[in-house]
PDB file of C-alpha atoms in Angstrom:
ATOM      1  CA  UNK A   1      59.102  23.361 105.650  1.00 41.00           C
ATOM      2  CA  UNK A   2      58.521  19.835 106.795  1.00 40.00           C
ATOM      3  CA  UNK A   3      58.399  20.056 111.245  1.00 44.00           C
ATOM      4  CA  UNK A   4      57.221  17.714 113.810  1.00 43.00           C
ATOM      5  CA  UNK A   5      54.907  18.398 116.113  1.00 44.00           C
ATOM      6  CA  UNK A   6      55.846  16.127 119.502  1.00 43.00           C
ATOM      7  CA  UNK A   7      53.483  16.350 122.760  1.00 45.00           C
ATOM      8  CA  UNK A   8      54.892  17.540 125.660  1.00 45.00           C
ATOM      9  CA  UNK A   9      56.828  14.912 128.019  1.00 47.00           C
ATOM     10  CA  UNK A  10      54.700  14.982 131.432  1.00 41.00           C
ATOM     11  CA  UNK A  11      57.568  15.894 134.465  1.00 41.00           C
ATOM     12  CA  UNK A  12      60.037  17.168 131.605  1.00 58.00           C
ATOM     13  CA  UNK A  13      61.231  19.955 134.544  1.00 91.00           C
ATOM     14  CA  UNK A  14      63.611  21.205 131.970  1.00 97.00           C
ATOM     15  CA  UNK A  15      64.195  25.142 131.100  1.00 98.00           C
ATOM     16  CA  UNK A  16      66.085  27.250 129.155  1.00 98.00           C
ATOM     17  CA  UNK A  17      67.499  30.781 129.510  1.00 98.00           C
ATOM     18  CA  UNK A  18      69.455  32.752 126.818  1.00 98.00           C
ATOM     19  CA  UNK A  19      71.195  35.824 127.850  1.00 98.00           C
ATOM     20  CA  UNK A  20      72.007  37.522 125.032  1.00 98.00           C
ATOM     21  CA  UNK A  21      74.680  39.779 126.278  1.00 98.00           C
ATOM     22  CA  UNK A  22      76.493  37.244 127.406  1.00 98.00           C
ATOM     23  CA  UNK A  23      76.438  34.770 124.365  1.00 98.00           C
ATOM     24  CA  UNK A  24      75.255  31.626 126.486  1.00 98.00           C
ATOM     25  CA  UNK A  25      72.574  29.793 126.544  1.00 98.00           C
ATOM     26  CA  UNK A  26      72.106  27.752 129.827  1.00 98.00           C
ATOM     27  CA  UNK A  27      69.829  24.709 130.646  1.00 97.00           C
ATOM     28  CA  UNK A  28      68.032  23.789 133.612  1.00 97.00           C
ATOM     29  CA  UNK A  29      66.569  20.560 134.683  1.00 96.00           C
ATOM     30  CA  UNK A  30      64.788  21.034 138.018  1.00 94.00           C
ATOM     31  CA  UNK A  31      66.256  24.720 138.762  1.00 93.00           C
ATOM     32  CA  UNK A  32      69.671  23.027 138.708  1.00 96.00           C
ATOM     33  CA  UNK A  33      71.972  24.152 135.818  1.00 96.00           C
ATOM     34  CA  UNK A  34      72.946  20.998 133.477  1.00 96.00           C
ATOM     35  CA  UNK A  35      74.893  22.853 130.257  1.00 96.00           C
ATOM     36  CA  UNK A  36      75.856  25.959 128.899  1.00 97.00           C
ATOM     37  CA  UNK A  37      76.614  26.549 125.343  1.00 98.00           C
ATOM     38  CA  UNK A  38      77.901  29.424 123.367  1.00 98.00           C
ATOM     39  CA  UNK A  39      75.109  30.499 120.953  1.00 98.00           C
ATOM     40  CA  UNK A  40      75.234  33.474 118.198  1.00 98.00           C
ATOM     41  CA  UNK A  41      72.122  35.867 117.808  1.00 98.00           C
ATOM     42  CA  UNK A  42      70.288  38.109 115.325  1.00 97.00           C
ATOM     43  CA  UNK A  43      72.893  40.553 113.175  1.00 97.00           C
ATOM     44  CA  UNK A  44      71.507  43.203 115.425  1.00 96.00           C
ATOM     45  CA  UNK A  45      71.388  41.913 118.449  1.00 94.00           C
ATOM     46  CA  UNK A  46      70.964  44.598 120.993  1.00 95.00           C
ATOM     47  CA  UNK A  47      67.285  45.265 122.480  1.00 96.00           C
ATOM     48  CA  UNK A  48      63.774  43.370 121.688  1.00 96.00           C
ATOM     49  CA  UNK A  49      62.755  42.387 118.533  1.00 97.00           C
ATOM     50  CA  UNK A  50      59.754  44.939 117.216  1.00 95.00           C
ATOM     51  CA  UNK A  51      59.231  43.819 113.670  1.00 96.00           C
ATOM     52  CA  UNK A  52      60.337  41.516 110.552  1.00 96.00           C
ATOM     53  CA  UNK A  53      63.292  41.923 109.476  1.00 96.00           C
ATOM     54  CA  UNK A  54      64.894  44.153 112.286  1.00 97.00           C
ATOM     55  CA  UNK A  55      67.962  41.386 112.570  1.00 97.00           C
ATOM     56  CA  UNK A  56      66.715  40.775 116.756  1.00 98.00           C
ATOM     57  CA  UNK A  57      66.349  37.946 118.543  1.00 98.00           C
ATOM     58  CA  UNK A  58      63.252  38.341 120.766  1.00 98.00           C
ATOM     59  CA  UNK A  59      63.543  39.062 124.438  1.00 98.00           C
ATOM     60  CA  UNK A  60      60.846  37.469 126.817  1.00 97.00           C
ATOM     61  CA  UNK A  61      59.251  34.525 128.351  1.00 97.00           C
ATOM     62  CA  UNK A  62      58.448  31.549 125.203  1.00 98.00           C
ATOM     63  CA  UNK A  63      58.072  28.030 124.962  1.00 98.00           C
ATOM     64  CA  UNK A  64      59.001  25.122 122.453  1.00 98.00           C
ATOM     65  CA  UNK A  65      56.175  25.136 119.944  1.00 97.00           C
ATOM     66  CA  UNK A  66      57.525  22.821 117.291  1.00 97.00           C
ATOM     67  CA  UNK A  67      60.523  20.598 117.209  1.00 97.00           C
ATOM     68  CA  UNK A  68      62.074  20.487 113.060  1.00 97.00           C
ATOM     69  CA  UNK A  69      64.528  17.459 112.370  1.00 97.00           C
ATOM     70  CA  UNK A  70      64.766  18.667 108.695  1.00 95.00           C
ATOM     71  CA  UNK A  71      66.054  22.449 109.335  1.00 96.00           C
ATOM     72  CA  UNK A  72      68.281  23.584 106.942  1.00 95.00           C
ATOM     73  CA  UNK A  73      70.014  25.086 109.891  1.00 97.00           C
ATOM     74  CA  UNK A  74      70.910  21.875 111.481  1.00 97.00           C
ATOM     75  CA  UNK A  75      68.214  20.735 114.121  1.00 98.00           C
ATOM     76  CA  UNK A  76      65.616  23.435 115.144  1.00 98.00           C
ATOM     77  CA  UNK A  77      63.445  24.314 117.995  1.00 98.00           C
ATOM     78  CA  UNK A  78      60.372  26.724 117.140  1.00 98.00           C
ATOM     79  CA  UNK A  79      59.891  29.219 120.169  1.00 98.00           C
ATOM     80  CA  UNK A  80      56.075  30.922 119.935  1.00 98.00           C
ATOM     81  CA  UNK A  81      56.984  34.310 118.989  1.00 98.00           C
ATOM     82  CA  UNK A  82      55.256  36.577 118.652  1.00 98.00           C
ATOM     83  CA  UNK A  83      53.578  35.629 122.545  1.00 97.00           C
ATOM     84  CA  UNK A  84      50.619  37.443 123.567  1.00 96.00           C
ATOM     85  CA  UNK A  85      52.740  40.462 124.905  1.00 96.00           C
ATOM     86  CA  UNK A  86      54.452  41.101 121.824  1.00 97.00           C
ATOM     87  CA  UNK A  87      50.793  40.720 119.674  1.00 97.00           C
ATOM     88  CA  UNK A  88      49.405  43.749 122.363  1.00 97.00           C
ATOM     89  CA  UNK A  89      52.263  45.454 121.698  1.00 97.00           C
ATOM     90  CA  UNK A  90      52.022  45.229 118.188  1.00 97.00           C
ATOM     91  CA  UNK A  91      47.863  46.108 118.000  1.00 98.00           C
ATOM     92  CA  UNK A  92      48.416  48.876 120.759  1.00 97.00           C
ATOM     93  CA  UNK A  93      51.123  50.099 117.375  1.00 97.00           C
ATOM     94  CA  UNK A  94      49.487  49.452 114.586  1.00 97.00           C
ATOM     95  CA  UNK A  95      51.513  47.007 113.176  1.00 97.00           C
ATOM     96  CA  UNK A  96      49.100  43.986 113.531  1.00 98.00           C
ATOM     97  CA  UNK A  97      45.630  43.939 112.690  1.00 97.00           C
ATOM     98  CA  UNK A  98      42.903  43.038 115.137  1.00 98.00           C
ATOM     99  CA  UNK A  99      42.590  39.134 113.442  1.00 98.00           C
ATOM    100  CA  UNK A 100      46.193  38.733 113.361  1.00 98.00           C
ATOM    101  CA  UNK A 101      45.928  39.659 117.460  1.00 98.00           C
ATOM    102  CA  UNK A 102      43.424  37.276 118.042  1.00 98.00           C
ATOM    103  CA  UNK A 103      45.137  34.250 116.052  1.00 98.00           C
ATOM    104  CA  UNK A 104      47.861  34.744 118.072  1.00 98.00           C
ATOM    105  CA  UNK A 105      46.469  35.036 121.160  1.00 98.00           C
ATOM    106  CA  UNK A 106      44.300  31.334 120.390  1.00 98.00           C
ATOM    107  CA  UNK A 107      47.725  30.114 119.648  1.00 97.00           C
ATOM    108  CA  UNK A 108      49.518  30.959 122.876  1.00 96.00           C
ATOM    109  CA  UNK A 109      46.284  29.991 124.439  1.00 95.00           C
ATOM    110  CA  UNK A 110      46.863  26.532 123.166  1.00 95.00           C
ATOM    111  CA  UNK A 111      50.213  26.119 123.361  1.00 94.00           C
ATOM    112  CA  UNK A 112      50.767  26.122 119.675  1.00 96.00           C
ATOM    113  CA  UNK A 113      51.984  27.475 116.849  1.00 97.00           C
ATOM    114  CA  UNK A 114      51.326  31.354 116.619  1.00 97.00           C
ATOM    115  CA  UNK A 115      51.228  33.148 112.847  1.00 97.00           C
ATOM    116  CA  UNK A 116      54.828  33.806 111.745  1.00 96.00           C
ATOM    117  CA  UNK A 117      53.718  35.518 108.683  1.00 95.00           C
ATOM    118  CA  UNK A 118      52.598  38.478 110.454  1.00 97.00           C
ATOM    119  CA  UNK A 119      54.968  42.359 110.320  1.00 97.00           C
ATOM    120  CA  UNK A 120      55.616  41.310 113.859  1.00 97.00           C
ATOM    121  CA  UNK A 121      57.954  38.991 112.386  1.00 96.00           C
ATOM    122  CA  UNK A 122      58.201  34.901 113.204  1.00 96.00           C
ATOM    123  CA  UNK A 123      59.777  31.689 112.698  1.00 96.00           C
ATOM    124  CA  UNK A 124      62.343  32.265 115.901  1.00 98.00           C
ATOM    125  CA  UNK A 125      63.927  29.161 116.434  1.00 98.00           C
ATOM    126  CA  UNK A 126      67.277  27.857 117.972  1.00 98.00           C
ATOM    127  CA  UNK A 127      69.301  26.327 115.654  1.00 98.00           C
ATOM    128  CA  UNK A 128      72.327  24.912 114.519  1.00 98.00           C
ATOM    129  CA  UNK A 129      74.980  25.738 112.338  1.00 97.00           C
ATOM    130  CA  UNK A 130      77.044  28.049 114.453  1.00 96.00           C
ATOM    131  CA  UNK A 131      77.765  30.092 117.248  1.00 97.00           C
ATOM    132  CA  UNK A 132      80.327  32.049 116.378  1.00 96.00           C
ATOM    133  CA  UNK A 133      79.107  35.636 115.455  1.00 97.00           C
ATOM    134  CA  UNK A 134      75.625  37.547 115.445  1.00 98.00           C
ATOM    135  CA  UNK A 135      73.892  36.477 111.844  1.00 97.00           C
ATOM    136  CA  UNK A 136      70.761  34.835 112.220  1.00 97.00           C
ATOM    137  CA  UNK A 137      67.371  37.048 111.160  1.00 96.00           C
ATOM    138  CA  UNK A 138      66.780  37.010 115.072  1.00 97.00           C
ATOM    139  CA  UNK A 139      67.322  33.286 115.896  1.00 98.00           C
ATOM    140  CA  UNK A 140      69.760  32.135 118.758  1.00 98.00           C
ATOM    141  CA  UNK A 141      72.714  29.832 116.749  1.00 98.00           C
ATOM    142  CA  UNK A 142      74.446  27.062 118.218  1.00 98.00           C
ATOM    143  CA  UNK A 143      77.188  24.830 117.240  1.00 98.00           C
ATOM    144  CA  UNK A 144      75.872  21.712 115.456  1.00 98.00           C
ATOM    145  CA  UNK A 145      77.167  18.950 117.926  1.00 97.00           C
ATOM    146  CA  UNK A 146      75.454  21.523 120.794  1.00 97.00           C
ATOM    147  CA  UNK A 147      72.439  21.839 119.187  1.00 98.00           C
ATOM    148  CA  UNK A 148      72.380  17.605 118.994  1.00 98.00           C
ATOM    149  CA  UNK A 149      72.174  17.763 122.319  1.00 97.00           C
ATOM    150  CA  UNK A 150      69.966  20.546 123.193  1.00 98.00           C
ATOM    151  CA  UNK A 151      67.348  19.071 120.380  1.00 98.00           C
ATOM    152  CA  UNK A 152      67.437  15.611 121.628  1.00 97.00           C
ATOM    153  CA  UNK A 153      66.704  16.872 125.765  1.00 96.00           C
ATOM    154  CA  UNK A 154      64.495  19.244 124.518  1.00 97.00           C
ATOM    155  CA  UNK A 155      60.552  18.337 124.731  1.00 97.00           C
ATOM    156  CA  UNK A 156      57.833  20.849 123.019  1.00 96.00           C
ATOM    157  CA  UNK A 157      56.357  22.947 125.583  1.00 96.00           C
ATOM    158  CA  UNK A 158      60.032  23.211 127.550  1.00 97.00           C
ATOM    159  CA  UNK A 159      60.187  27.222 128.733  1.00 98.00           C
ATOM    160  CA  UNK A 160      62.325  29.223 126.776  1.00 98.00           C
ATOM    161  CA  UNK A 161      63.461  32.545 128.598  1.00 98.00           C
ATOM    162  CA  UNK A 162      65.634  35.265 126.437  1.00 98.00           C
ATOM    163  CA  UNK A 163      66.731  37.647 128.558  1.00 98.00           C
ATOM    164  CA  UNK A 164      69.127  40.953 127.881  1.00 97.00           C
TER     165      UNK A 164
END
Protein backbone atom coordinates (compact mmCIF):
# COMPACT_ATOMS: atom_id res chain seq x y z
CA UNK A 1 0.00 0.00 0.00
CA UNK A 2 1.69 3.07 -1.34
CA UNK A 3 0.06 6.45 1.06
CA UNK A 4 1.17 9.91 1.53
CA UNK A 5 1.87 11.32 4.47
CA UNK A 6 0.93 15.39 4.14
CA UNK A 7 1.54 17.83 7.29
CA UNK A 8 -1.21 19.39 8.64
CA UNK A 9 -2.40 22.86 6.98
CA UNK A 10 -1.97 25.52 9.96
CA UNK A 11 -5.81 27.34 10.34
CA UNK A 12 -7.35 24.30 8.28
CA UNK A 13 -10.69 24.90 10.80
CA UNK A 14 -12.25 22.10 8.92
CA UNK A 15 -14.24 18.99 10.65
CA UNK A 16 -16.03 16.16 9.92
CA UNK A 17 -18.95 14.27 11.51
CA UNK A 18 -20.46 10.92 10.28
CA UNK A 19 -23.67 9.85 11.71
CA UNK A 20 -24.08 6.58 10.93
CA UNK A 21 -27.75 6.17 11.40
CA UNK A 22 -28.44 8.61 9.26
CA UNK A 23 -26.13 7.73 6.22
CA UNK A 24 -24.48 11.33 5.96
CA UNK A 25 -21.49 12.51 6.41
CA UNK A 26 -21.36 16.36 7.00
CA UNK A 27 -18.41 18.88 6.81
CA UNK A 28 -17.61 21.79 8.75
CA UNK A 29 -15.32 24.62 8.09
CA UNK A 30 -15.33 26.97 11.09
CA UNK A 31 -18.50 25.30 12.93
CA UNK A 32 -20.44 26.28 9.81
CA UNK A 33 -21.76 23.30 7.74
CA UNK A 34 -20.22 23.38 4.00
CA UNK A 35 -21.48 19.69 2.44
CA UNK A 36 -23.21 16.71 3.18
CA UNK A 37 -22.79 13.54 1.36
CA UNK A 38 -24.45 10.21 1.45
CA UNK A 39 -21.82 7.66 2.60
CA UNK A 40 -22.30 3.65 3.07
CA UNK A 41 -20.76 1.89 6.25
CA UNK A 42 -19.42 -1.44 7.54
CA UNK A 43 -21.88 -4.65 6.50
CA UNK A 44 -22.82 -4.49 10.11
CA UNK A 45 -23.23 -1.31 10.85
CA UNK A 46 -25.07 -0.95 14.07
CA UNK A 47 -22.96 -0.17 17.40
CA UNK A 48 -18.96 0.38 17.89
CA UNK A 49 -16.52 -1.51 16.31
CA UNK A 50 -14.81 -4.10 19.07
CA UNK A 51 -12.58 -6.21 16.92
CA UNK A 52 -11.25 -7.27 13.26
CA UNK A 53 -13.43 -8.38 11.24
CA UNK A 54 -16.79 -7.53 13.09
CA UNK A 55 -18.07 -5.62 9.65
CA UNK A 56 -18.31 -1.93 12.06
CA UNK A 57 -17.35 1.21 11.35
CA UNK A 58 -15.85 2.74 14.54
CA UNK A 59 -17.77 5.20 16.63
CA UNK A 60 -15.72 8.06 18.39
CA UNK A 61 -13.62 11.08 18.21
CA UNK A 62 -10.44 10.42 15.24
CA UNK A 63 -8.41 12.39 13.10
CA UNK A 64 -6.88 12.19 9.46
CA UNK A 65 -3.69 10.21 9.91
CA UNK A 66 -2.73 9.53 6.32
CA UNK A 67 -4.08 10.82 3.09
CA UNK A 68 -3.76 7.60 0.06
CA UNK A 69 -4.08 8.91 -3.67
CA UNK A 70 -3.49 5.26 -4.85
CA UNK A 71 -6.52 3.45 -2.89
CA UNK A 72 -7.97 0.85 -4.66
CA UNK A 73 -11.15 2.25 -3.28
CA UNK A 74 -10.95 5.48 -5.07
CA UNK A 75 -9.21 8.27 -2.90
CA UNK A 76 -8.75 7.43 0.86
CA UNK A 77 -8.46 9.15 4.11
CA UNK A 78 -6.79 7.01 7.05
CA UNK A 79 -8.67 7.87 10.42
CA UNK A 80 -6.31 6.66 13.65
CA UNK A 81 -8.27 3.83 14.80
CA UNK A 82 -7.82 2.18 17.11
CA UNK A 83 -7.45 5.84 19.41
CA UNK A 84 -6.28 5.54 22.83
CA UNK A 85 -9.89 4.74 24.15
CA UNK A 86 -10.44 1.91 22.03
CA UNK A 87 -6.53 0.46 22.90
CA UNK A 88 -7.80 0.73 26.97
CA UNK A 89 -10.66 -0.85 26.04
CA UNK A 90 -9.08 -3.48 24.31
CA UNK A 91 -6.07 -4.16 27.24
CA UNK A 92 -8.81 -3.68 30.04
CA UNK A 93 -10.33 -7.11 27.55
CA UNK A 94 -7.69 -8.91 26.73
CA UNK A 95 -7.66 -8.53 23.28
CA UNK A 96 -4.44 -6.39 22.96
CA UNK A 97 -1.32 -7.02 24.57
CA UNK A 98 0.41 -4.52 26.81
CA UNK A 99 3.10 -3.46 23.68
CA UNK A 100 0.41 -3.29 21.25
CA UNK A 101 -1.30 -0.62 24.01
CA UNK A 102 1.61 1.31 24.26
CA UNK A 103 2.37 1.58 20.34
CA UNK A 104 -0.79 2.87 20.03
CA UNK A 105 -0.94 5.13 22.57
CA UNK A 106 2.82 6.80 21.11
CA UNK A 107 0.90 6.95 17.94
CA UNK A 108 -2.12 8.98 19.01
CA UNK A 109 0.37 10.82 21.07
CA UNK A 110 1.98 11.93 17.90
CA UNK A 111 -0.60 12.33 15.75
CA UNK A 112 0.30 9.41 13.60
CA UNK A 113 -0.28 6.35 12.36
CA UNK A 114 -1.47 3.79 15.10
CA UNK A 115 -0.85 -0.29 14.45
CA UNK A 116 -3.66 -1.58 12.19
CA UNK A 117 -2.44 -5.04 12.43
CA UNK A 118 -3.57 -5.45 15.86
CA UNK A 119 -7.24 -7.95 16.86
CA UNK A 120 -8.56 -4.51 17.55
CA UNK A 121 -8.83 -4.26 13.96
CA UNK A 122 -7.42 -1.11 11.61
CA UNK A 123 -7.00 0.46 8.38
CA UNK A 124 -10.51 2.62 8.80
CA UNK A 125 -10.53 4.94 6.15
CA UNK A 126 -13.19 6.95 4.09
CA UNK A 127 -13.26 6.05 0.77
CA UNK A 128 -14.62 6.01 -2.48
CA UNK A 129 -16.34 3.77 -4.60
CA UNK A 130 -19.86 4.02 -3.31
CA UNK A 131 -22.41 4.97 -1.05
CA UNK A 132 -25.07 3.07 -1.75
CA UNK A 133 -25.42 0.15 0.80
CA UNK A 134 -23.51 -1.02 4.08
CA UNK A 135 -20.29 -3.20 2.65
CA UNK A 136 -17.14 -1.89 3.64
CA UNK A 137 -15.06 -4.07 6.54
CA UNK A 138 -15.99 -0.96 8.79
CA UNK A 139 -15.00 1.98 6.50
CA UNK A 140 -17.47 4.94 5.73
CA UNK A 141 -18.04 4.75 1.53
CA UNK A 142 -18.68 7.60 -0.54
CA UNK A 143 -19.49 8.19 -4.07
CA UNK A 144 -16.33 8.70 -6.16
CA UNK A 145 -16.98 12.34 -7.47
CA UNK A 146 -17.85 13.03 -3.40
CA UNK A 147 -14.98 11.58 -2.21
CA UNK A 148 -12.89 14.02 -4.96
CA UNK A 149 -14.01 16.56 -3.10
CA UNK A 150 -13.85 15.55 0.41
CA UNK A 151 -10.03 14.24 -0.37
CA UNK A 152 -8.94 17.34 -2.01
CA UNK A 153 -10.45 19.84 1.27
CA UNK A 154 -9.32 17.41 3.47
CA UNK A 155 -5.80 18.15 5.34
CA UNK A 156 -4.16 15.26 7.70
CA UNK A 157 -4.88 16.01 11.18
CA UNK A 158 -8.68 17.39 10.14
CA UNK A 159 -11.11 15.86 13.19
CA UNK A 160 -13.05 13.08 12.23
CA UNK A 161 -16.18 12.48 14.57
CA UNK A 162 -18.41 9.10 13.96
CA UNK A 163 -21.18 9.31 15.87
CA UNK A 164 -24.40 6.74 16.22
Amino acid sequence: MIMTVIPESPGADLSIVVYKSERKLEVYRNKEKIHTFRVGLGFQPVGDKEVSGDGKTPEGKFYVCVKNPNSRFYLSLGLNYPDTEDARRGLRQNIISDAEYQMIIAANRKKGIPPWNTRLGGEIFIHGKGASSDWTLGCVALDDEEMKLLYEMTPVGTPVEIRK
